[in-house]
Coordinates of N, CA and C in Angstrom, one line a residue:
M30 N 0.8 -1.2 0.0 CA 0.0 0.0 0.0 C 0.9 1.3 0.0
A31 N 0.5 2.3 -0.8 CA 1.3 3.5 -0.9 C 1.2 4.3 0.4
K32 N 2.3 5.1 0.6 CA 2.4 5.9 1.8 C 2.8 7.3 1.5
L33 N 2.6 8.2 2.6 CA 3.3 9.5 2.5 C 4.6 9.4 3.3
F34 N 5.7 9.8 2.7 CA 7.0 9.8 3.4 C 7.4 11.2 3.7
I35 N 7.7 11.5 5.0 CA 8.2 12.8 5.4 C 9.8 12.7 5.4
V36 N 10.4 13.5 4.5 CA 11.9 13.3 4.3 C 12.6 14.6 4.7
P37 N 13.4 14.5 5.8 CA 14.3 15.7 6.1 C 15.4 15.8 5.0
T38 N 15.7 17.1 4.8 CA 16.8 17.4 3.8 C 17.8 18.2 4.5
P39 N 19.1 18.3 4.0 CA 20.1 19.1 4.7 C 19.7 20.5 4.9
I40 N 20.2 21.1 6.0 CA 19.9 22.5 6.3 C 21.0 23.4 5.7
G41 N 22.0 22.8 5.1 CA 23.1 23.6 4.5 C 24.0 22.6 3.7
N42 N 24.7 21.9 4.5 CA 25.7 20.9 4.0 C 25.0 19.7 3.3
L43 N 25.1 19.6 2.0 CA 24.4 18.5 1.3 C 24.8 17.1 1.7
D44 N 26.0 17.0 2.3 CA 26.5 15.7 2.8 C 25.7 15.2 4.0
D45 N 24.8 16.0 4.6 CA 24.0 15.6 5.7 C 22.8 14.8 5.4
I46 N 22.6 14.6 4.1 CA 21.4 13.7 3.7 C 21.7 12.3 4.2
T47 N 20.7 11.6 4.6 CA 20.9 10.2 5.1 C 20.7 9.2 4.0
L48 N 21.3 8.0 4.1 CA 21.2 7.0 3.1 C 19.7 6.6 3.0
R49 N 19.0 6.6 4.1 CA 17.6 6.2 4.0 C 16.8 7.3 3.2
A50 N 17.1 8.5 3.4 CA 16.4 9.6 2.7 C 16.7 9.5 1.2
I51 N 17.9 9.1 0.8 CA 18.2 9.0 -0.6 C 17.4 7.8 -1.2
K52 N 17.3 6.7 -0.5 CA 16.6 5.5 -0.9 C 15.1 5.9 -1.1
T53 N 14.6 6.6 -0.1 CA 13.2 7.0 -0.1 C 12.8 7.9 -1.3
L54 N 13.7 8.9 -1.5 CA 13.4 9.8 -2.6 C 13.5 9.1 -3.9
S55 N 14.5 8.1 -4.0 CA 14.7 7.4 -5.2 C 13.5 6.5 -5.6
A56 N 12.8 6.0 -4.5 CA 11.7 5.1 -4.8 C 10.3 5.8 -4.9
A57 N 10.3 7.1 -4.5 CA 9.0 7.8 -4.6 C 8.5 8.1 -6.0
D58 N 7.2 8.0 -6.2 CA 6.6 8.3 -7.5 C 6.6 9.8 -7.7
V59 N 6.4 10.6 -6.6 CA 6.3 12.0 -6.7 C 7.0 12.6 -5.4
V60 N 7.7 13.7 -5.6 CA 8.3 14.5 -4.5 C 7.6 15.8 -4.4
L61 N 7.0 16.1 -3.3 CA 6.4 17.4 -3.0 C 7.5 18.3 -2.5
A62 N 7.6 19.5 -3.1 CA 8.7 20.4 -2.7 C 8.2 21.7 -2.4
E63 N 8.7 22.3 -1.3 CA 8.4 23.7 -0.9 C 8.8 24.7 -2.0
D64 N 9.9 24.5 -2.6 CA 10.4 25.3 -3.7 C 11.1 24.3 -4.7
T65 N 10.4 24.0 -5.8 CA 10.9 23.0 -6.7 C 12.4 23.3 -7.2
R66 N 12.7 24.6 -7.3 CA 14.1 24.9 -7.8 C 15.1 24.5 -6.7
T67 N 14.8 24.7 -5.5 CA 15.7 24.3 -4.4 C 15.9 22.8 -4.3
T68 N 14.8 22.1 -4.4 CA 14.8 20.6 -4.4 C 15.5 20.0 -5.6
Q69 N 15.3 20.7 -6.7 CA 16.0 20.2 -8.0 C 17.5 20.2 -7.8
V70 N 18.0 21.2 -7.1 CA 19.5 21.2 -6.9 C 19.9 20.0 -6.1
L71 N 19.1 19.7 -5.0 CA 19.4 18.6 -4.2 C 19.3 17.3 -5.0
L72 N 18.3 17.1 -5.7 CA 18.1 15.9 -6.5 C 19.2 15.7 -7.6
K73 N 19.6 16.8 -8.2 CA 20.7 16.7 -9.1 C 22.0 16.3 -8.4
H74 N 22.2 16.8 -7.2 CA 23.4 16.4 -6.5 C 23.4 14.9 -6.2
L75 N 22.2 14.4 -6.0 CA 22.0 13.0 -5.6 C 21.9 12.1 -6.9
G76 N 21.9 12.7 -8.1 CA 21.8 12.0 -9.3 C 20.4 11.4 -9.5
L77 N 19.4 12.1 -9.0 CA 18.0 11.6 -9.2 C 17.2 12.5 -10.1
E78 N 16.3 11.9 -10.9 CA 15.3 12.7 -11.7 C 13.9 12.2 -11.2
K79 N 13.2 13.1 -10.6 CA 11.9 12.8 -10.1 C 10.8 13.7 -10.5
K80 N 9.6 13.3 -10.5 CA 8.4 14.1 -10.7 C 8.2 15.0 -9.5
L81 N 8.3 16.4 -9.7 CA 8.2 17.3 -8.6 C 6.8 18.0 -8.7
W82 N 6.2 18.1 -7.5 CA 5.0 18.9 -7.4 C 5.3 20.0 -6.3
S83 N 4.8 21.2 -6.6 CA 5.0 22.3 -5.6 C 4.0 22.2 -4.5
H84 N 4.5 22.3 -3.2 CA 3.7 22.2 -2.0 C 4.2 23.2 -1.0
H85 N 3.6 24.3 -0.8 CA 4.0 25.3 0.1 C 2.9 25.9 0.8
K86 N 3.2 26.9 1.7 CA 2.1 27.4 2.6 C 1.0 28.1 1.9
F87 N 1.2 28.6 0.6 CA 0.2 29.3 -0.1 C -0.8 28.3 -0.8
N88 N -0.4 27.1 -1.0 CA -1.3 26.2 -1.7 C -1.7 24.9 -1.0
E89 N -1.1 24.7 0.2 CA -1.2 23.5 0.9 C -2.7 23.2 1.3
H90 N -3.4 24.2 1.7 CA -4.8 24.0 2.1 C -5.6 23.4 1.0
A91 N -5.4 23.9 -0.2 CA -6.2 23.5 -1.4 C -5.7 22.2 -2.0
A92 N -4.4 21.8 -1.6 CA -3.8 20.7 -2.3 C -3.9 19.3 -1.5
V93 N -4.1 19.4 -0.2 CA -3.9 18.2 0.6 C -4.9 17.0 0.2
E94 N -6.1 17.4 -0.1 CA -7.1 16.3 -0.4 C -6.7 15.6 -1.7
A95 N -6.3 16.4 -2.7 CA -5.9 15.8 -4.0 C -4.6 14.9 -3.8
I96 N -3.7 15.3 -3.0 CA -2.5 14.5 -2.7 C -2.9 13.2 -2.0
A97 N -3.8 13.3 -1.0 CA -4.3 12.1 -0.3 C -4.9 11.1 -1.3
R98 N -5.7 11.6 -2.3 CA -6.3 10.8 -3.3 C -5.2 10.1 -4.1
S99 N -4.2 10.8 -4.5 CA -3.1 10.2 -5.3 C -2.4 9.1 -4.5
I100 N -2.3 9.2 -3.2 CA -1.7 8.1 -2.5 C -2.6 7.0 -2.4
E101 N -3.9 7.2 -2.2 CA -4.9 6.2 -2.2 C -4.9 5.4 -3.5
N102 N -4.6 6.1 -4.6 CA -4.6 5.5 -5.9 C -3.2 4.8 -6.2
G103 N -2.4 4.7 -5.2 CA -1.2 3.9 -5.4 C 0.1 4.6 -5.6
E104 N 0.1 5.9 -5.5 CA 1.4 6.7 -5.7 C 2.1 6.9 -4.3
N105 N 3.3 6.5 -4.2 CA 4.1 6.8 -3.0 C 4.7 8.3 -3.2
I106 N 4.3 9.1 -2.2 CA 4.7 10.5 -2.3 C 5.6 10.9 -1.1
A107 N 6.7 11.6 -1.4 CA 7.6 12.1 -0.4 C 7.5 13.6 -0.3
L108 N 7.4 14.0 0.9 CA 7.4 15.5 1.1 C 8.7 16.0 1.7
V109 N 9.2 17.0 1.0 CA 10.5 17.7 1.5 C 10.2 19.2 1.7
S110 N 11.0 19.8 2.5 CA 10.9 21.3 2.6 C 12.3 21.8 2.0
D111 N 12.4 23.1 2.0 CA 13.7 23.6 1.4 C 14.9 23.2 2.2
A112 N 14.7 23.0 3.5 CA 15.8 22.6 4.4 C 15.2 22.1 5.7
G113 N 15.8 21.0 6.2 CA 15.3 20.5 7.5 C 14.1 19.5 7.4
T114 N 13.4 19.4 8.5 CA 12.3 18.4 8.6 C 11.0 19.1 8.3
P115 N 10.2 18.6 7.3 CA 8.9 19.2 7.0 C 8.0 19.2 8.2
G116 N 7.2 20.2 8.4 CA 6.3 20.3 9.5 C 6.9 21.1 10.7
I117 N 8.2 21.3 10.7 CA 8.9 22.1 11.7 C 9.1 23.5 11.2
S118 N 8.1 24.4 11.4 CA 8.1 25.8 10.9 C 8.1 25.8 9.3
D119 N 7.6 24.7 8.8 CA 7.5 24.5 7.3 C 6.2 23.8 7.0
P120 N 5.7 23.8 5.7 CA 4.5 23.0 5.4 C 4.7 21.5 5.7
G121 N 3.6 20.9 6.1 CA 3.7 19.4 6.4 C 2.6 19.0 7.3
F122 N 2.3 19.8 8.3 CA 1.3 19.4 9.3 C -0.1 19.1 8.7
L123 N -0.6 20.0 7.8 CA -1.9 19.8 7.3 C -2.0 18.5 6.4
L124 N -0.9 18.2 5.7 CA -0.9 17.0 4.8 C -0.9 15.8 5.7
V125 N 0.0 15.8 6.7 CA 0.0 14.6 7.6 C -1.3 14.4 8.3
R126 N -2.0 15.4 8.8 CA -3.3 15.3 9.4 C -4.3 14.7 8.4
T127 N -4.3 15.2 7.2 CA -5.3 14.8 6.2 C -5.0 13.3 5.9
C128 N -3.8 12.9 5.7 CA -3.5 11.5 5.4 C -3.9 10.6 6.6
I129 N -3.7 11.0 7.8 CA -4.2 10.2 9.0 C -5.7 10.1 8.9
E130 N -6.4 11.2 8.6 CA -7.9 11.2 8.5 C -8.3 10.2 7.5
H131 N -7.6 10.0 6.4 CA -7.9 9.1 5.3 C -7.4 7.7 5.6
G132 N -6.8 7.5 6.7 CA -6.3 6.1 7.0 C -5.0 5.8 6.2
I133 N -4.3 6.8 5.7 CA -3.1 6.6 4.9 C -1.9 6.5 5.9
E134 N -1.0 5.6 5.7 CA 0.1 5.5 6.5 C 1.1 6.6 6.3
V135 N 1.6 7.2 7.3 CA 2.6 8.2 7.2 C 3.9 7.7 7.8
E136 N 5.0 7.8 7.1 CA 6.3 7.3 7.6 C 7.3 8.5 7.6
T137 N 7.7 8.9 8.8 CA 8.6 10.1 9.0 C 10.0 9.6 9.2
L138 N 10.9 10.1 8.4 CA 12.3 9.7 8.6 C 13.0 10.7 9.5
P139 N 13.9 10.2 10.3 CA 14.7 11.1 11.2 C 15.7 11.8 10.3
G140 N 16.1 13.0 10.7 CA 17.1 13.7 9.9 C 17.4 15.1 10.4
A141 N 17.9 15.9 9.5 CA 18.3 17.3 9.8 C 17.2 18.2 10.3
T142 N 17.5 19.0 11.3 CA 16.6 20.1 11.7 C 17.5 21.1 12.4
A143 N 17.3 22.4 12.2 CA 18.2 23.4 12.7 C 18.3 23.6 14.2
F144 N 17.1 23.4 14.9 CA 17.1 23.8 16.3 C 17.9 22.9 17.2
V145 N 18.0 21.6 16.8 CA 18.7 20.7 17.7 C 20.2 21.0 17.9
P146 N 21.0 21.1 16.8 CA 22.4 21.5 17.0 C 22.5 22.9 17.6
A147 N 21.6 23.8 17.3 CA 21.7 25.1 17.9 C 21.5 25.1 19.4
L148 N 20.5 24.2 19.9 CA 20.3 24.1 21.3 C 21.5 23.5 22.0
I149 N 22.0 22.4 21.4 CA 23.2 21.8 22.1 C 24.4 22.7 22.1
N150 N 24.6 23.4 21.0 CA 25.7 24.3 20.8 C 25.6 25.5 21.8
S151 N 24.4 25.8 22.3 CA 24.2 27.0 23.1 C 24.9 26.8 24.5
G152 N 25.0 25.6 25.0 CA 25.5 25.4 26.3 C 24.4 25.5 27.4
L153 N 23.2 25.8 26.9 CA 22.1 25.9 27.9 C 21.4 24.6 28.1
P154 N 20.7 24.4 29.2 CA 20.1 23.1 29.5 C 19.2 22.6 28.4
C155 N 19.4 21.4 27.9 CA 18.6 20.9 26.8 C 17.8 19.6 27.2
D156 N 17.7 19.4 28.6 CA 16.8 18.3 29.0 C 15.4 18.7 28.9
R157 N 15.1 20.0 29.1 CA 13.7 20.5 29.0 C 13.8 21.8 28.2
F158 N 13.0 21.9 27.1 CA 13.1 23.1 26.2 C 11.7 23.3 25.6
C159 N 11.5 24.5 25.1 CA 10.3 24.9 24.5 C 10.6 25.5 23.1
F160 N 10.1 24.9 22.1 CA 10.4 25.3 20.7 C 9.2 26.2 20.3
E161 N 9.5 27.5 20.0 CA 8.5 28.5 19.6 C 8.5 28.8 18.2
G162 N 9.5 28.4 17.4 CA 9.5 28.7 16.0 C 9.6 30.2 15.8
F163 N 8.9 30.7 14.7 CA 9.0 32.1 14.4 C 7.9 32.9 15.3
L164 N 8.3 34.0 15.9 CA 7.4 34.8 16.6 C 6.5 35.6 15.6
P165 N 5.3 36.0 16.1 CA 4.5 36.8 15.2 C 5.2 38.1 14.8
H166 N 5.1 38.5 13.6 CA 5.8 39.7 13.1 C 5.3 41.0 13.8
K167 N 4.0 41.1 14.0 CA 3.4 42.3 14.5 C 2.4 41.9 15.6
K168 N 1.2 41.6 15.2 CA 0.1 41.4 16.1 C 0.4 40.2 17.0
G169 N 0.3 40.5 18.3 CA 0.4 39.5 19.3 C 1.9 39.2 19.7
R170 N 2.8 39.9 19.1 CA 4.3 39.6 19.4 C 4.6 39.9 20.8
T171 N 4.3 41.1 21.3 CA 4.6 41.5 22.6 C 3.9 40.7 23.7
K172 N 2.7 40.4 23.4 CA 1.9 39.6 24.4 C 2.5 38.2 24.5
K173 N 2.9 37.7 23.3 CA 3.5 36.3 23.3 C 4.8 36.3 24.2
L174 N 5.6 37.3 24.0 CA 6.9 37.4 24.8 C 6.6 37.6 26.3
Q175 N 5.6 38.3 26.6 CA 5.2 38.5 28.0 C 4.8 37.2 28.6
K176 N 4.1 36.4 27.9 CA 3.7 35.1 28.4 C 4.9 34.2 28.6
L177 N 5.9 34.3 27.8 CA 7.1 33.5 27.8 C 8.1 33.9 28.9
A178 N 8.0 35.1 29.4 CA 9.0 35.7 30.3 C 9.2 34.9 31.5
K179 N 8.2 34.1 32.0 CA 8.4 33.3 33.2 C 8.5 31.8 32.8
E180 N 8.7 31.5 31.6 CA 8.9 30.1 31.2 C 10.3 29.6 31.6
E181 N 10.3 28.5 32.4 CA 11.5 28.1 33.0 C 12.3 27.2 32.1
R182 N 11.7 26.6 31.1 CA 12.5 25.8 30.1 C 13.3 26.7 29.2
T183 N 14.3 26.1 28.6 CA 15.1 26.8 27.6 C 14.2 27.1 26.4
L184 N 14.3 28.3 25.9 CA 13.4 28.7 24.8 C 14.2 28.8 23.4
I185 N 13.5 28.3 22.4 CA 14.1 28.3 21.1 C 13.3 29.0 20.1
F186 N 13.9 29.9 19.3 CA 13.1 30.7 18.3 C 13.9 30.6 16.9
Y187 N 13.2 30.6 15.8 CA 13.7 30.9 14.5 C 13.6 32.4 14.3
E188 N 14.5 33.0 13.6 CA 14.4 34.4 13.3 C 15.1 34.8 12.0
S189 N 14.6 35.8 11.4 CA 15.3 36.4 10.2 C 16.4 37.3 10.6
P190 N 17.5 37.3 9.8 CA 18.6 38.2 10.2 C 18.2 39.7 10.2
Y191 N 17.1 40.0 9.4 CA 16.7 41.4 9.4 C 15.9 41.8 10.6
R192 N 15.4 40.8 11.4 CA 14.7 41.2 12.6 C 15.4 40.8 13.9
L193 N 16.6 40.2 13.8 CA 17.3 39.7 14.9 C 17.5 40.7 16.0
V194 N 18.1 41.9 15.7 CA 18.4 42.9 16.7 C 17.1 43.4 17.3
K195 N 16.1 43.6 16.6 CA 14.8 44.0 17.1 C 14.3 43.0 18.1
T196 N 14.4 41.7 17.8 CA 13.9 40.6 18.7 C 14.8 40.6 19.9
L197 N 16.1 40.7 19.8 CA 17.0 40.7 21.0 C 16.6 41.8 21.9
T198 N 16.3 43.0 21.3 CA 16.0 44.2 22.1 C 14.7 44.0 22.8
Q199 N 13.7 43.4 22.1 CA 12.4 43.2 22.8 C 12.6 42.1 23.9
L200 N 13.4 41.1 23.7 CA 13.6 40.1 24.7 C 14.3 40.8 25.9
A201 N 15.2 41.6 25.7 CA 15.9 42.3 26.8 C 15.0 43.2 27.6
E202 N 14.1 43.8 26.9 CA 13.1 44.7 27.6 C 12.1 43.9 28.5
I203 N 11.7 42.7 28.0 CA 10.7 41.9 28.6 C 11.3 40.9 29.6
F204 N 12.4 40.2 29.2 CA 13.0 39.2 30.0 C 14.0 39.7 30.9
G205 N 14.6 40.9 30.6 CA 15.7 41.4 31.4 C 17.0 41.3 30.5
S206 N 17.8 42.3 30.5 CA 19.0 42.4 29.7 C 20.1 41.4 30.0
N207 N 20.0 40.9 31.3 CA 21.1 39.9 31.7 C 20.7 38.5 31.4
R208 N 19.6 38.3 30.8 CA 19.2 36.9 30.4 C 20.2 36.3 29.4
Y209 N 20.7 35.2 29.6 CA 21.7 34.5 28.8 C 21.1 34.0 27.5
A210 N 21.7 34.1 26.4 CA 21.2 33.6 25.1 C 22.3 33.2 24.2
S211 N 21.9 32.5 23.1 CA 22.9 32.1 22.1 C 22.2 32.3 20.7
V212 N 23.0 32.8 19.8 CA 22.6 33.0 18.4 C 23.4 32.1 17.5
S213 N 22.8 31.2 16.8 CA 23.5 30.4 15.8 C 23.0 30.7 14.4
R214 N 23.9 30.9 13.5 CA 23.6 31.2 12.1 C 24.4 30.4 11.2
E215 N 23.8 30.2 10.0 CA 24.4 29.4 8.9 C 24.9 28.1 9.4
L216 N 24.1 27.4 10.2 CA 24.5 26.1 10.7 C 24.8 25.1 9.5
T217 N 25.9 24.4 9.7 CA 26.5 23.3 8.8 C 27.1 24.0 7.5
K218 N 27.1 25.3 7.4 CA 27.6 25.9 6.2 C 29.0 26.5 6.5
K219 N 29.7 27.0 5.5 CA 31.1 27.5 5.5 C 31.3 28.5 6.6
F220 N 30.3 29.5 6.7 CA 30.5 30.6 7.7 C 29.6 30.4 8.9
E221 N 29.4 29.1 9.4 CA 28.7 28.9 10.6 C 29.3 29.6 11.8
E222 N 28.4 30.2 12.6 CA 28.8 31.0 13.7 C 27.8 30.8 14.9
T223 N 28.3 30.7 16.1 CA 27.5 30.8 17.3 C 28.1 31.8 18.2
R224 N 27.2 32.8 18.6 CA 27.6 33.8 19.6 C 26.8 33.6 20.9
R225 N 27.4 33.6 22.0 CA 26.8 33.4 23.3 C 27.0 34.6 24.2
G226 N 26.1 34.9 25.1 CA 26.2 35.9 26.0 C 24.9 36.4 26.5
T227 N 24.9 37.5 27.3 CA 23.7 38.1 27.8 C 23.0 38.8 26.6
L228 N 21.8 39.1 26.8 CA 21.0 39.7 25.7 C 21.6 41.1 25.3
D229 N 22.0 41.8 26.3 CA 22.6 43.1 26.0 C 23.9 43.0 25.3
K230 N 24.7 42.0 25.6 CA 26.0 41.8 24.9 C 25.7 41.4 23.4
L231 N 24.7 40.5 23.2 CA 24.4 40.1 21.9 C 23.8 41.2 21.0
I232 N 23.0 42.1 21.6 CA 22.5 43.3 20.9 C 23.7 44.2 20.5
E233 N 24.7 44.4 21.4 CA 25.8 45.2 21.1 C 26.6 44.6 19.9
Y234 N 26.8 43.2 19.9 CA 27.6 42.6 18.9 C 26.9 42.7 17.5
F235 N 25.6 42.3 17.5 CA 24.9 42.2 16.2 C 24.5 43.6 15.7
T236 N 24.5 44.6 16.5 CA 24.3 46.0 16.0 C 25.5 46.4 15.2
G237 N 26.7 46.0 15.7 CA 27.9 46.3 15.0 C 28.4 45.3 13.9
N238 N 27.7 44.2 13.9 CA 28.1 43.1 12.9 C 26.8 42.6 12.3
E239 N 26.4 43.1 11.2 CA 25.1 42.8 10.6 C 25.0 41.3 10.4
P240 N 24.0 40.6 10.9 CA 23.9 39.2 10.8 C 23.4 38.8 9.4
K241 N 23.8 37.6 9.0 CA 23.3 37.1 7.7 C 23.0 35.6 7.8
G242 N 22.1 35.1 7.0 CA 21.8 33.7 7.0 C 20.7 33.3 7.9
E243 N 20.4 32.0 7.9 CA 19.3 31.5 8.7 C 19.8 31.5 10.2
I244 N 18.9 31.9 11.1 CA 19.2 32.1 12.5 C 18.4 31.3 13.5
V245 N 19.0 30.7 14.4 CA 18.3 30.0 15.6 C 18.7 30.7 16.8
L246 N 17.8 31.2 17.6 CA 18.0 32.0 18.8 C 17.6 31.1 20.0
V247 N 18.5 30.8 20.9 CA 18.2 30.0 22.1 C 18.4 30.9 23.3
V248 N 17.4 30.9 24.2 CA 17.3 31.8 25.3 C 17.2 31.0 26.6
A249 N 17.9 31.3 27.6 CA 17.8 30.7 28.9 C 16.4 30.8 29.5
G250 N 16.0 29.8 30.2 CA 14.7 29.9 30.8 C 14.7 30.8 32.1
Y251 N 13.6 31.2 32.5 CA 13.5 32.0 33.7 C 13.9 31.3 35.0
S252 N 14.6 32.0 35.8 CA 15.0 31.4 37.1 C 14.1 32.0 38.2
P253 N 13.4 31.1 39.0 CA 12.5 31.6 40.0 C 13.2 32.5 41.1
E254 N 14.5 32.3 41.2 CA 15.2 33.1 42.2 C 15.4 34.6 41.8
D255 N 15.2 34.9 40.6 CA 15.3 36.2 40.1 C 14.2 37.1 40.7
T256 N 14.5 38.4 40.9 CA 13.5 39.3 41.4 C 13.0 40.1 40.2
S257 N 13.6 40.0 39.1 CA 13.1 40.7 37.9 C 12.6 39.6 36.9
A258 N 12.1 40.1 35.7 CA 11.6 39.2 34.7 C 12.8 38.4 34.1
G259 N 14.0 39.0 34.1 CA 15.1 38.4 33.4 C 15.8 37.4 34.3
N260 N 16.7 36.7 33.6 CA 17.5 35.7 34.2 C 18.8 36.3 34.6
S261 N 19.3 36.1 35.8 CA 20.5 36.8 36.3 C 21.8 36.1 35.9
E262 N 21.7 35.0 35.1 CA 22.9 34.3 34.7 C 23.8 35.2 33.8
K263 N 25.1 35.1 34.2 CA 26.0 36.0 33.5 C 26.8 35.3 32.4
E264 N 27.3 36.1 31.5 CA 28.1 35.5 30.3 C 29.3 34.8 30.8

């Protein structure tokens, strides 16, 4: 019986593709791609020629039922995103839920995702953490951060380089400027960098050094011993 396969792809270094992912993509009848151009580069690197269908946040609501029917008709379909694991701040959730509702088997492969290496690299506790993905750009942003100010687990965010300093500044205002954090960018790529320190030190650094590339921001959880909203942990 045909299945939906969720296939993680490298977040930068193409050598991070797994052998199982290569076998799955090779055997798939159709590959659903967030951006077919990006996926075509990966497939060419792997020496594969596959039928590609576009599947992204702008068409996923309209497409999931038709995709489910294709699987029911015997086509094995693999879903990939531009980088990392589909469904983690990328399209995937709606399709998985629809397939489950149709009784279609979903097989998710383990593989690359950006927040795990960033969390471990941060040096912050990783036994308990809270993944928040991208913060709202405008509406609800401040309220969201205020709710997270007393969260005791390590916090993980994805952020654009264009909004990083703004986000660090808002975190300092709401969490306290001495809260410890880590910024990882360009993970697995040539110019990979991780900067660690208090929020005020990170604001100072990235104000003078314009950030580039994909960013994962890891922030220390709230310490109940603190008298302020922020964490008193020092750099």
